[in-house]
mmCIF file of C-alpha atoms in Angstrom:
data_model
loop_
_atom_site.group_PDB
_atom_site.id
_atom_site.type_symbol
_atom_site.label_atom_id
_atom_site.label_comp_id
_atom_site.label_asym_id
_atom_site.label_seq_id
_atom_site.Cartn_x
_atom_site.Cartn_y
_atom_site.Cartn_z
ATOM 1 C CA MET A 1 -11.333 -7.173 -2.102
ATOM 2 C CA HIS A 2 -11.000 -3.837 -3.850
ATOM 3 C CA HIS A 3 -11.159 -0.429 -2.222
ATOM 4 C CA PHE A 4 -14.497 1.417 -2.610
ATOM 5 C CA ASP A 5 -12.896 4.087 -4.817
ATOM 6 C CA GLU A 6 -10.658 1.772 -6.844
ATOM 7 C CA PRO A 7 -11.677 1.770 -10.538
ATOM 8 C CA VAL A 8 -11.871 -1.886 -11.543
ATOM 9 C CA TYR A 9 -15.125 -2.480 -13.453
ATOM 10 C CA MET A 10 -15.344 -2.097 -17.232
ATOM 11 C CA ILE A 11 -18.418 -0.502 -18.797
ATOM 12 C CA SER A 12 -19.849 -3.839 -19.962
ATOM 13 C CA ILE A 13 -19.656 -5.269 -16.446
ATOM 14 C CA VAL A 14 -21.308 -2.225 -14.869
ATOM 15 C CA ALA A 15 -24.046 -2.297 -17.513
ATOM 16 C CA LYS A 16 -24.681 -5.964 -16.755
ATOM 17 C CA ILE A 17 -24.638 -5.437 -12.953
ATOM 18 C CA LEU A 18 -27.158 -2.581 -13.212
ATOM 19 C CA ASP A 19 -29.163 -4.090 -16.082
ATOM 20 C CA ILE A 20 -28.775 -1.014 -18.300
ATOM 21 C CA HIS A 21 -27.338 -0.390 -21.742
ATOM 22 C CA PRO A 22 -23.700 0.806 -21.957
ATOM 23 C CA GLN A 23 -24.978 3.812 -23.950
ATOM 24 C CA THR A 24 -26.847 4.907 -20.826
ATOM 25 C CA LEU A 25 -23.544 5.061 -18.960
ATOM 26 C CA ARG A 26 -21.962 7.005 -21.796
ATOM 27 C CA GLN A 27 -24.894 9.439 -21.725
ATOM 28 C CA TYR A 28 -24.473 9.948 -17.967
ATOM 29 C CA GLU A 29 -20.808 10.710 -18.595
ATOM 30 C CA ARG A 30 -21.654 13.199 -21.382
ATOM 31 C CA GLU A 31 -24.075 14.907 -18.974
ATOM 32 C CA ASN A 32 -21.246 15.069 -16.380
ATOM 33 C CA LEU A 33 -23.267 13.017 -13.899
ATOM 34 C CA ILE A 34 -20.449 10.482 -13.570
ATOM 35 C CA ALA A 35 -16.743 10.610 -14.318
ATOM 36 C CA PRO A 36 -15.271 7.128 -14.600
ATOM 37 C CA SER A 37 -11.525 6.709 -14.571
ATOM 38 C CA ARG A 38 -9.707 5.744 -17.731
ATOM 39 C CA SER A 39 -7.049 3.105 -18.250
ATOM 40 C CA ASP A 40 -3.929 3.796 -20.292
ATOM 41 C CA GLY A 41 -5.832 2.440 -23.282
ATOM 42 C CA ARG A 42 -8.700 4.916 -22.591
ATOM 43 C CA ILE A 43 -11.050 2.168 -21.374
ATOM 44 C CA ARG A 44 -13.649 3.420 -18.896
ATOM 45 C CA LEU A 45 -13.162 1.932 -15.439
ATOM 46 C CA TYR A 46 -15.765 2.297 -12.700
ATOM 47 C CA SER A 47 -15.343 2.012 -8.943
ATOM 48 C CA GLN A 48 -17.893 0.740 -6.452
ATOM 49 C CA ARG A 49 -18.526 4.406 -5.544
ATOM 50 C CA ASP A 50 -19.335 5.112 -9.222
ATOM 51 C CA ILE A 51 -21.780 2.195 -9.232
ATOM 52 C CA GLU A 52 -23.513 3.516 -6.107
ATOM 53 C CA LYS A 53 -23.811 6.944 -7.733
ATOM 54 C CA ILE A 54 -25.293 5.381 -10.873
ATOM 55 C CA LYS A 55 -27.806 3.487 -8.716
ATOM 56 C CA THR A 56 -28.865 6.810 -7.218
ATOM 57 C CA ILE A 57 -29.241 8.314 -10.695
ATOM 58 C CA LEU A 58 -31.352 5.344 -11.781
ATOM 59 C CA ARG A 59 -33.583 5.666 -8.698
ATOM 60 C CA LEU A 60 -34.120 9.363 -9.377
ATOM 61 C CA THR A 61 -34.948 8.846 -13.050
ATOM 62 C CA ARG A 62 -36.937 5.603 -12.861
ATOM 63 C CA GLU A 63 -38.774 5.844 -9.547
ATOM 64 C CA LEU A 64 -39.157 9.600 -9.156
ATOM 65 C CA GLY A 65 -39.316 10.643 -12.809
ATOM 66 C CA VAL A 66 -36.549 13.226 -12.516
ATOM 67 C CA ASN A 67 -34.938 14.244 -15.817
ATOM 68 C CA LEU A 68 -31.144 14.346 -16.186
ATOM 69 C CA ALA A 69 -30.954 18.104 -15.617
ATOM 70 C CA GLY A 70 -32.867 17.599 -12.369
ATOM 71 C CA VAL A 71 -30.587 14.714 -11.425
ATOM 72 C CA ASP A 72 -27.609 17.040 -11.879
ATOM 73 C CA VAL A 73 -29.151 19.590 -9.499
ATOM 74 C CA VAL A 74 -30.043 16.919 -6.932
ATOM 75 C CA MET A 75 -26.565 15.370 -7.053
ATOM 76 C CA ARG A 76 -24.853 18.763 -6.667
ATOM 77 C CA LEU A 77 -27.059 19.597 -3.696
ATOM 78 C CA LYS A 78 -26.389 16.191 -2.181
ATOM 79 C CA ASP A 79 -22.620 16.691 -2.542
ATOM 80 C CA LYS A 80 -22.857 20.169 -1.040
ATOM 81 C CA MET A 81 -24.897 18.892 1.907
ATOM 82 C CA GLU A 82 -22.363 16.137 2.577
ATOM 83 C CA MET A 83 -19.546 18.690 2.497
ATOM 84 C CA MET A 84 -21.420 20.977 4.886
ATOM 85 C CA GLU A 85 -22.185 18.065 7.228
ATOM 86 C CA GLN A 86 -18.463 17.241 7.281
ATOM 87 C CA GLU A 87 -17.585 20.859 8.075
ATOM 88 C CA LEU A 88 -20.209 20.948 10.833
ATOM 89 C CA SER A 89 -18.823 17.745 12.319
ATOM 90 C CA GLU A 90 -15.309 19.209 12.323
ATOM 91 C CA MET A 91 -16.577 22.393 13.987
ATOM 92 C CA ARG A 92 -18.348 20.371 16.674
ATOM 93 C CA LEU A 93 -15.131 18.489 17.384
ATOM 94 C CA GLU A 94 -13.188 21.737 17.609
ATOM 95 C CA LEU A 95 -15.786 23.204 19.960
ATOM 96 C CA ALA A 96 -15.648 20.112 22.167
ATOM 97 C CA ARG A 97 -11.844 20.375 22.310
ATOM 98 C CA MET A 98 -12.126 24.045 23.231
ATOM 99 C CA ARG A 99 -14.588 23.283 26.025
ATOM 100 C CA ASN A 100 -12.293 20.592 27.401
ATOM 101 C CA SER A 101 -9.137 22.675 27.266
ATOM 102 C CA SER A 102 -8.266 25.324 29.790
ATOM 103 C CA GLY A 103 -6.898 27.811 27.283
ATOM 104 C CA VAL A 104 -8.242 29.733 24.366
ATOM 105 C CA PRO A 105 -6.787 28.686 21.002
ATOM 106 C CA PRO A 106 -4.570 31.308 19.331
ATOM 107 C CA GLU A 107 -6.903 31.707 16.355
ATOM 108 C CA LYS A 108 -9.750 32.623 18.751
ATOM 109 C CA SER A 109 -7.813 35.152 20.791
ATOM 110 C CA LEU A 110 -6.082 38.476 20.394
ATOM 111 C CA VAL A 111 -3.092 39.264 22.568
ATOM 112 C CA THR A 112 -2.035 42.864 22.977
ATOM 113 C CA LYS A 113 0.725 44.356 25.123
ATOM 114 C CA ARG A 114 -0.006 47.312 27.327
ATOM 115 C CA SER A 115 2.649 48.423 29.698
ATOM 116 C CA ILE A 116 3.584 45.353 31.743
ATOM 117 C CA TYR A 117 0.233 43.588 31.296
ATOM 118 C CA GLU A 118 -0.826 41.099 28.635
ATOM 119 C CA MET A 119 -4.453 41.130 27.724
ATOM 120 C CA VAL A 120 -6.404 38.293 26.097
ATOM 121 C CA ILE A 121 -9.611 39.395 24.423
ATOM 122 C CA PHE A 122 -12.132 36.849 23.151
ATOM 123 C CA GLU A 123 -15.851 36.494 22.654
ATOM 124 C CA ASP A 124 -17.828 35.445 25.717
ATOM 125 C CA ASP A 125 -19.849 32.801 23.867
ATOM 126 C CA ILE A 126 -16.709 30.795 23.007
ATOM 127 C CA LEU A 127 -16.415 29.469 26.545
ATOM 128 C CA LYS A 128 -20.095 28.591 26.980
#
């Protein structure tokens, strides 16, 4: 079995799988909606991830009547949302680690020296 991101399908195979004309795939590439890999001989190779993205494009255009410019906007927003969800997930994990640890991480604290005392200053809401 191939990895989800491994480019293994030629344009004719993808066109047959999705029941579309190869020119449709070329058009999507010209519109920068997809970016298939290329072999050494410049043959387009698609991964399973590419196929899933093309299915999404087809759903938007066929079922919802979105034009290709609209598809571009939707896909960019979708990618941005996924990136933000990933960042939010990472922040939640960091917050959980902070709550479970007894100390304040260095990037969240400021240590200053005054006389013989060390002072740690941090925001109150970090420990809540």
